[in-house]
Amino acid sequence: MAPRLDFSNWWTRNSRKGTPVIVTMENPNYSVLEIDGPDEEAFGSVEKDRGKNAKQFSWNLLLKAHRAVSCVAWSATALWALLGVIKKRLISRQGVETQGEKPGRGRLLLRVLRMFLVLSVVALAFEFVAYWNGWHFQKPNLQLPENLHIPEATEIRGWLHSAYLSWLLFRADYIAHPIQMLTNVCIVLFIIQSADRMILCLGCFWIKFKKIKPRIDGDSFKEYEYPMVLIQIPMCNEREVYEQSISAVCQIDWPKDQMLIQVLDDSDDEAIQILIRAEVSKWSQRGANIVYRHRLVRTGYKAGNLKSAMGCDYVQNYEFVAIFDADFQPNPDFLKLTIPHFKGNPELGLVQARWSFVNKDENLLTRLQYINLCFHFEVEQQVNGVLLNFFGFNGTAGVWRIKALEDSGGWLERTTVEDMDIAVRAHLKGWKFIFLNDVKVLCEVPESYEAYRKQQHRWHSGPMHLFRLCLPDIIRSKISIWKKANLILLFFLLRKLILPFYSFTLFCVILPVTMFVPEAELPVWVICYVPVLMSFLNILPAPRSFPFIVPYLLFENTMSVTKFNAMVSGLFQLGSSYEWIVTKKTGRSSESDLLAAAERESKSMSLSKIHKGVSESELSELSKLQEEQEKAPPPVRKENKIYRKELALAFLLLVAAARSLLSAQGIHFYFLLFQGVSFLLVGLDLIGEQMS
């Protein structure tokens, strides 16, 4: 809505006296009335009851006063703590480091945000001067320039007043219309994306109502011959999680002679290489069919690692390949729940399992990630798998038919989303996918904002880079037109490009700009009602997360700056679009997992027996590594980071909130205020793991 420029209601509010006021208290037998003129006879009966209810009235007032004081005290404490953190991290720079960026990377967006921030501060100062001098006019809704009441020349008081009038005319003639056009485009995209989200949710409800899920055809599993299965565990410098992932995979319930485990180690740290080789040797002595592979040259990141492993001669003896990232811990019955779906279904190329998380309740950041990932698996993957037999491969916790991989061209090193790349190429070849929502594999979500930010950058830059490469192949493919339309319009454009574009442009650029250009209108339902509804739908798969609906809405808008920057980087093939940074892991396991692992360890051979099977060279390397660790200096203290783009947007939104407060816009003010505080918390790295 256009801001109101008439403050007569505010100015006269305090001057009104003698207006009848009725205040009804919680006690239905008592009320307080204030009316002009002494009329004692009218209140004779009231005076009699007043003494009777005086005690209740006093307690009621005391209770309300206590609540008000508690609320004010809590708000003051939170504000004081926030100011203390701002002083510590922004002014004193204690325990923080500025976000490191390569020269030229992300600089353009930061410069644009700084320019907007400076202009908004200047505009806010201009508006303060205008209101202080009473330069407000009778027409509050300035939709068109002709609606603007311009004072006569004799009414203009000085050059500053004249400059303010020129600014009003300039923004109405040249700024408002382009902003309004961009606003309308973003609103249309917003409605389309919301409709897509609504359709996905309706599809999920329909699947739940009809109890539709993939079922195993044919005879029972006991009569099914065990096929040859290759299991791959790609990892790179995964010191925290390599042990638990190898342990979980080696305990999968499958005939040992029908299963081979490849530990694909791309670590460049020799100490970690020694540890992983020792772990592989330990499980090899226990009877697991496991091998260790290490590449001297780490080209192509994860795709290059998998491609190199698939080039081994013995791979041709295997029919299926299961892939687990280093932090994934499959249950022993994983293969028995996934492999049977391939029987009697020669067109099936992929069976994808769902992720579950050991650290979803670790902090606010992990809780918000859990909401997103629950919706991704419960709604997006499940609906696309049932209705389309196609979805993006999640890169791990899945089983591929090796023939489907080879028919699709194998692993390619051209993008950082090799999982989505192989899924799209397999879909173009006619292979079908199945998603098993009931089969879950334990893993971790990033606990620090730095790790989550880098992960999201890769997940949003890679698809746009892949879209540029795959578009000609999609157009030339022999699949049906509606499948091509689904790939291009929905899978890539709507969910990978339009979503980060409109969320950043609408809520982080257009909304604060409309506070200073009130001729451009942004409806309240776009700011409040529809986003709340979409957040409600996103949280439905995780009902225990309903208390976090407001933080989730604000955080998703906050992440739009990272996703928008990544989308542009991938679309135009900038330098950071082909950068792979391994997501930091903590190696957490649930308490039940630790107890089960301890019980299994007690039943197995002791560590001394394991060391007897290890070669002398490996034992010497382990002892040397232990000595180096004892002599090594204490680790460098890790620090939280300062994110400049998020801070620039925080100050921009807070300035716009101050401008909306001048215009008496309630919903706009509260949204800008809370969104600005959200950007401030993220910019100061207060959302996730805190380095002590």
Coordinates of N, CA, C and O in Angstrom, one line a residue, residues 175-254:
I175 N 10.8 6.9 -11.7 CA 11.2 5.7 -10.9 C 10.0 4.8 -10.6 O 10.2 3.6 -10.6
A176 N 8.9 5.4 -10.3 CA 7.7 4.6 -9.9 C 7.3 3.5 -10.9 O 7.1 2.4 -10.5
H177 N 7.2 3.9 -12.2 CA 6.6 3.0 -13.2 C 7.6 1.8 -13.4 O 7.1 0.7 -13.5
P178 N 8.9 2.0 -13.6 CA 9.7 0.8 -13.7 C 9.7 -0.1 -12.5 O 9.7 -1.4 -12.7
I179 N 9.7 0.4 -11.3 CA 9.6 -0.4 -10.1 C 8.3 -1.1 -10.1 O 8.2 -2.3 -9.7
Q180 N 7.2 -0.5 -10.5 CA 5.9 -1.1 -10.4 C 5.8 -2.3 -11.5 O 5.3 -3.3 -11.2
M181 N 6.5 -2.1 -12.6 CA 6.5 -3.1 -13.6 C 7.3 -4.3 -13.1 O 6.8 -5.5 -13.2
L182 N 8.4 -4.1 -12.5 CA 9.2 -5.2 -11.9 C 8.5 -5.8 -10.8 O 8.5 -7.1 -10.7
T183 N 7.8 -5.1 -10.0 CA 7.0 -5.6 -8.9 C 5.9 -6.6 -9.5 O 5.7 -7.7 -8.9
N184 N 5.2 -6.1 -10.5 CA 4.2 -7.0 -11.1 C 4.7 -8.3 -11.6 O 4.1 -9.3 -11.5
V185 N 5.9 -8.2 -12.3 CA 6.5 -9.4 -12.8 C 6.9 -10.4 -11.7 O 6.6 -11.6 -11.7
C186 N 7.4 -9.9 -10.6 CA 7.8 -10.7 -9.5 C 6.6 -11.3 -8.8 O 6.6 -12.4 -8.3
I187 N 5.5 -10.5 -8.7 CA 4.3 -11.0 -8.1 C 3.7 -12.2 -8.9 O 3.3 -13.2 -8.4
V188 N 3.7 -12.0 -10.3 CA 3.3 -13.1 -11.1 C 4.1 -14.4 -10.9 O 3.6 -15.5 -10.8
L189 N 5.4 -14.2 -10.9 CA 6.3 -15.4 -10.6 C 6.1 -16.0 -9.3 O 6.1 -17.2 -9.1
F190 N 5.8 -15.1 -8.3 CA 5.5 -15.6 -6.9 C 4.2 -16.4 -6.9 O 4.2 -17.4 -6.2
I191 N 3.2 -16.0 -7.6 CA 2.0 -16.7 -7.7 C 2.2 -18.0 -8.4 O 1.6 -19.1 -7.9
I192 N 2.9 -18.1 -9.5 CA 3.2 -19.3 -10.2 C 3.9 -20.3 -9.3 O 3.5 -21.5 -9.2
Q193 N 4.9 -19.8 -8.6 CA 5.7 -20.7 -7.8 C 4.9 -21.2 -6.6 O 5.0 -22.4 -6.2
S194 N 4.0 -20.3 -6.0 CA 3.2 -20.8 -4.9 C 2.1 -21.8 -5.4 O 1.8 -22.7 -4.7
A195 N 1.6 -21.6 -6.6 CA 0.7 -22.6 -7.2 C 1.4 -24.0 -7.4 O 0.8 -25.0 -7.1
D196 N 2.6 -23.9 -7.8 CA 3.4 -25.2 -8.0 C 3.6 -25.9 -6.6 O 3.4 -27.1 -6.5
R197 N 3.9 -25.1 -5.6 CA 4.1 -25.6 -4.3 C 2.8 -26.2 -3.7 O 2.7 -27.3 -3.1
M198 N 1.7 -25.5 -4.0 CA 0.4 -26.0 -3.6 C 0.0 -27.3 -4.3 O -0.5 -28.3 -3.7
I199 N 0.3 -27.4 -5.6 CA 0.0 -28.7 -6.3 C 0.8 -29.8 -5.8 O 0.3 -31.0 -5.7
L200 N 2.1 -29.6 -5.5 CA 2.9 -30.6 -4.9 C 2.4 -31.1 -3.6 O 2.3 -32.3 -3.3
C201 N 1.9 -30.2 -2.7 CA 1.3 -30.6 -1.5 C 0.0 -31.4 -1.6 O -0.2 -32.4 -0.9
L202 N -0.8 -31.0 -2.6 CA -2.0 -31.7 -2.9 C -1.7 -33.1 -3.4 O -2.3 -34.1 -3.0
G203 N -0.6 -33.2 -4.2 CA -0.2 -34.5 -4.7 C 0.3 -35.4 -3.5 O 0.0 -36.6 -3.5
C204 N 1.0 -34.8 -2.6 CA 1.4 -35.6 -1.4 C 0.2 -36.0 -0.6 O 0.2 -37.2 -0.1
F205 N -0.8 -35.2 -0.4 CA -2.0 -35.6 0.4 C -2.7 -36.7 -0.3 O -3.1 -37.7 0.3
W206 N -2.7 -36.7 -1.6 CA -3.4 -37.7 -2.4 C -2.6 -39.0 -2.3 O -3.2 -40.1 -2.1
I207 N -1.3 -39.0 -2.3 CA -0.5 -40.2 -2.1 C -0.7 -40.8 -0.7 O -0.8 -42.0 -0.6
K208 N -0.8 -39.9 0.3 CA -1.0 -40.4 1.7 C -2.4 -41.0 1.8 O -2.6 -42.0 2.4
F209 N -3.4 -40.3 1.2 CA -4.8 -40.8 1.3 C -5.0 -42.1 0.6 O -5.6 -43.0 1.1
K210 N -4.4 -42.3 -0.6 CA -4.5 -43.5 -1.3 C -3.5 -44.6 -0.9 O -3.5 -45.7 -1.4
K211 N -2.6 -44.2 0.0 CA -1.5 -45.1 0.5 C -0.7 -45.7 -0.7 O -0.5 -46.9 -0.8
I212 N -0.3 -44.8 -1.6 CA 0.5 -45.2 -2.7 C 2.0 -45.2 -2.4 O 2.5 -44.3 -1.8
K213 N 2.6 -46.3 -2.6 CA 4.1 -46.4 -2.4 C 4.6 -47.5 -3.3 O 3.9 -48.5 -3.6
P214 N 5.9 -47.5 -3.7 CA 6.4 -48.5 -4.5 C 6.4 -49.9 -3.8 O 6.7 -50.0 -2.6
R215 N 6.0 -50.9 -4.5 CA 5.9 -52.2 -4.0 C 6.8 -53.2 -4.8 O 7.0 -53.0 -6.0
I216 N 7.2 -54.2 -4.1 CA 8.1 -55.2 -4.8 C 7.2 -56.2 -5.6 O 6.3 -56.8 -5.0
D217 N 7.5 -56.3 -6.9 CA 6.7 -57.3 -7.7 C 7.3 -58.7 -7.6 O 8.5 -58.9 -7.3
G218 N 6.5 -59.6 -8.0 CA 6.9 -61.0 -8.0 C 7.0 -61.7 -6.7 O 6.3 -61.4 -5.8
D219 N 7.8 -62.7 -6.6 CA 7.9 -63.6 -5.4 C 8.6 -62.8 -4.3 O 9.2 -61.7 -4.5
S220 N 8.6 -63.5 -3.2 CA 9.3 -62.9 -2.0 C 10.8 -62.8 -2.2 O 11.4 -63.5 -3.0
F221 N 11.4 -62.0 -1.3 CA 12.8 -61.8 -1.5 C 13.6 -63.1 -1.2 O 14.7 -63.2 -1.7
K222 N 13.1 -64.0 -0.4 CA 13.9 -65.2 -0.1 C 14.2 -66.0 -1.3 O 15.1 -66.7 -1.4
E223 N 13.3 -65.9 -2.3 CA 13.5 -66.7 -3.5 C 14.2 -66.0 -4.6 O 14.3 -66.4 -5.7
Y224 N 14.6 -64.8 -4.3 CA 15.3 -64.0 -5.2 C 16.8 -64.1 -5.1 O 17.4 -64.0 -4.0
E225 N 17.5 -64.4 -6.2 CA 18.9 -64.6 -6.1 C 19.7 -63.3 -5.8 O 19.4 -62.3 -6.4
Y226 N 20.6 -63.4 -4.9 CA 21.3 -62.2 -4.6 C 22.2 -61.7 -5.7 O 23.1 -62.5 -6.2
P227 N 22.0 -60.5 -6.2 CA 22.9 -60.0 -7.3 C 24.2 -59.5 -6.8 O 24.3 -59.2 -5.6
M228 N 25.1 -59.2 -7.7 CA 26.4 -58.6 -7.3 C 26.2 -57.1 -7.1 O 25.7 -56.4 -8.0
V229 N 26.6 -56.6 -5.9 CA 26.4 -55.2 -5.6 C 27.8 -54.6 -5.3 O 28.5 -55.1 -4.4
L230 N 28.0 -53.4 -5.9 CA 29.2 -52.7 -5.6 C 28.8 -51.5 -4.7 O 27.8 -50.8 -5.0
I231 N 29.5 -51.3 -3.6 CA 29.2 -50.1 -2.7 C 30.4 -49.2 -2.7 O 31.5 -49.6 -2.5
Q232 N 30.1 -47.9 -3.0 CA 31.2 -46.9 -3.0 C 31.0 -45.9 -1.9 O 29.9 -45.4 -1.7
I233 N 32.1 -45.5 -1.3 CA 32.1 -44.5 -0.2 C 33.1 -43.4 -0.6 O 34.3 -43.5 -0.3
P234 N 32.7 -42.4 -1.4 CA 33.6 -41.4 -1.8 C 33.8 -40.4 -0.6 O 32.9 -40.1 0.1
M235 N 35.1 -40.0 -0.4 CA 35.3 -39.1 0.8 C 36.6 -38.3 0.5 O 37.4 -38.7 -0.4
C236 N 36.7 -37.2 1.1 CA 37.9 -36.3 1.0 C 38.1 -35.5 2.3 O 37.3 -34.7 2.7
N237 N 39.2 -35.9 3.0 CA 39.5 -35.3 4.2 C 38.4 -35.4 5.3 O 38.1 -34.4 6.0
E238 N 37.8 -36.5 5.3 CA 36.6 -36.7 6.2 C 37.1 -37.3 7.5 O 36.7 -38.5 7.9
R239 N 37.9 -36.6 8.3 CA 38.5 -37.2 9.5 C 37.4 -37.5 10.5 O 37.5 -38.5 11.3
E240 N 36.4 -36.7 10.6 CA 35.4 -36.8 11.6 C 34.4 -38.0 11.4 O 33.8 -38.4 12.4
V241 N 34.2 -38.4 10.2 CA 33.1 -39.3 9.9 C 33.5 -40.6 9.2 O 32.7 -41.5 9.0
Y242 N 34.7 -40.7 8.8 CA 35.1 -41.9 8.0 C 34.9 -43.2 8.7 O 34.5 -44.2 8.1
E243 N 35.2 -43.2 10.0 CA 35.1 -44.4 10.8 C 33.7 -45.0 10.9 O 33.4 -46.1 10.7
Q244 N 32.7 -44.1 11.2 CA 31.3 -44.5 11.4 C 30.7 -44.9 10.1 O 29.9 -45.8 10.0
S245 N 31.1 -44.3 9.0 CA 30.5 -44.6 7.7 C 31.0 -46.0 7.2 O 30.2 -46.8 6.7
I246 N 32.3 -46.2 7.3 CA 32.8 -47.5 6.9 C 32.3 -48.6 7.8 O 31.9 -49.7 7.3
S247 N 32.2 -48.3 9.1 CA 31.6 -49.3 10.0 C 30.2 -49.7 9.6 O 29.8 -50.9 9.6
A248 N 29.3 -48.7 9.3 CA 28.0 -49.0 9.0 C 27.8 -49.8 7.7 O 27.0 -50.7 7.6
V249 N 28.6 -49.4 6.7 CA 28.5 -50.1 5.4 C 29.0 -51.5 5.5 O 28.4 -52.4 4.9
C250 N 30.1 -51.7 6.3 CA 30.6 -53.1 6.4 C 29.6 -54.0 7.1 O 29.8 -55.3 7.0
Q251 N 28.7 -53.5 7.8 CA 27.7 -54.4 8.5 C 26.4 -54.5 7.8 O 25.4 -55.0 8.4
I252 N 26.3 -54.1 6.5 CA 25.1 -54.4 5.8 C 24.9 -55.9 5.6 O 25.8 -56.6 5.3
D253 N 23.7 -56.3 5.7 CA 23.3 -57.7 5.7 C 23.2 -58.1 4.2 O 22.2 -57.9 3.6
W254 N 24.3 -58.7 3.7 CA 24.4 -59.1 2.3 C 25.5 -60.1 2.2 O 26.5 -60.0 2.9

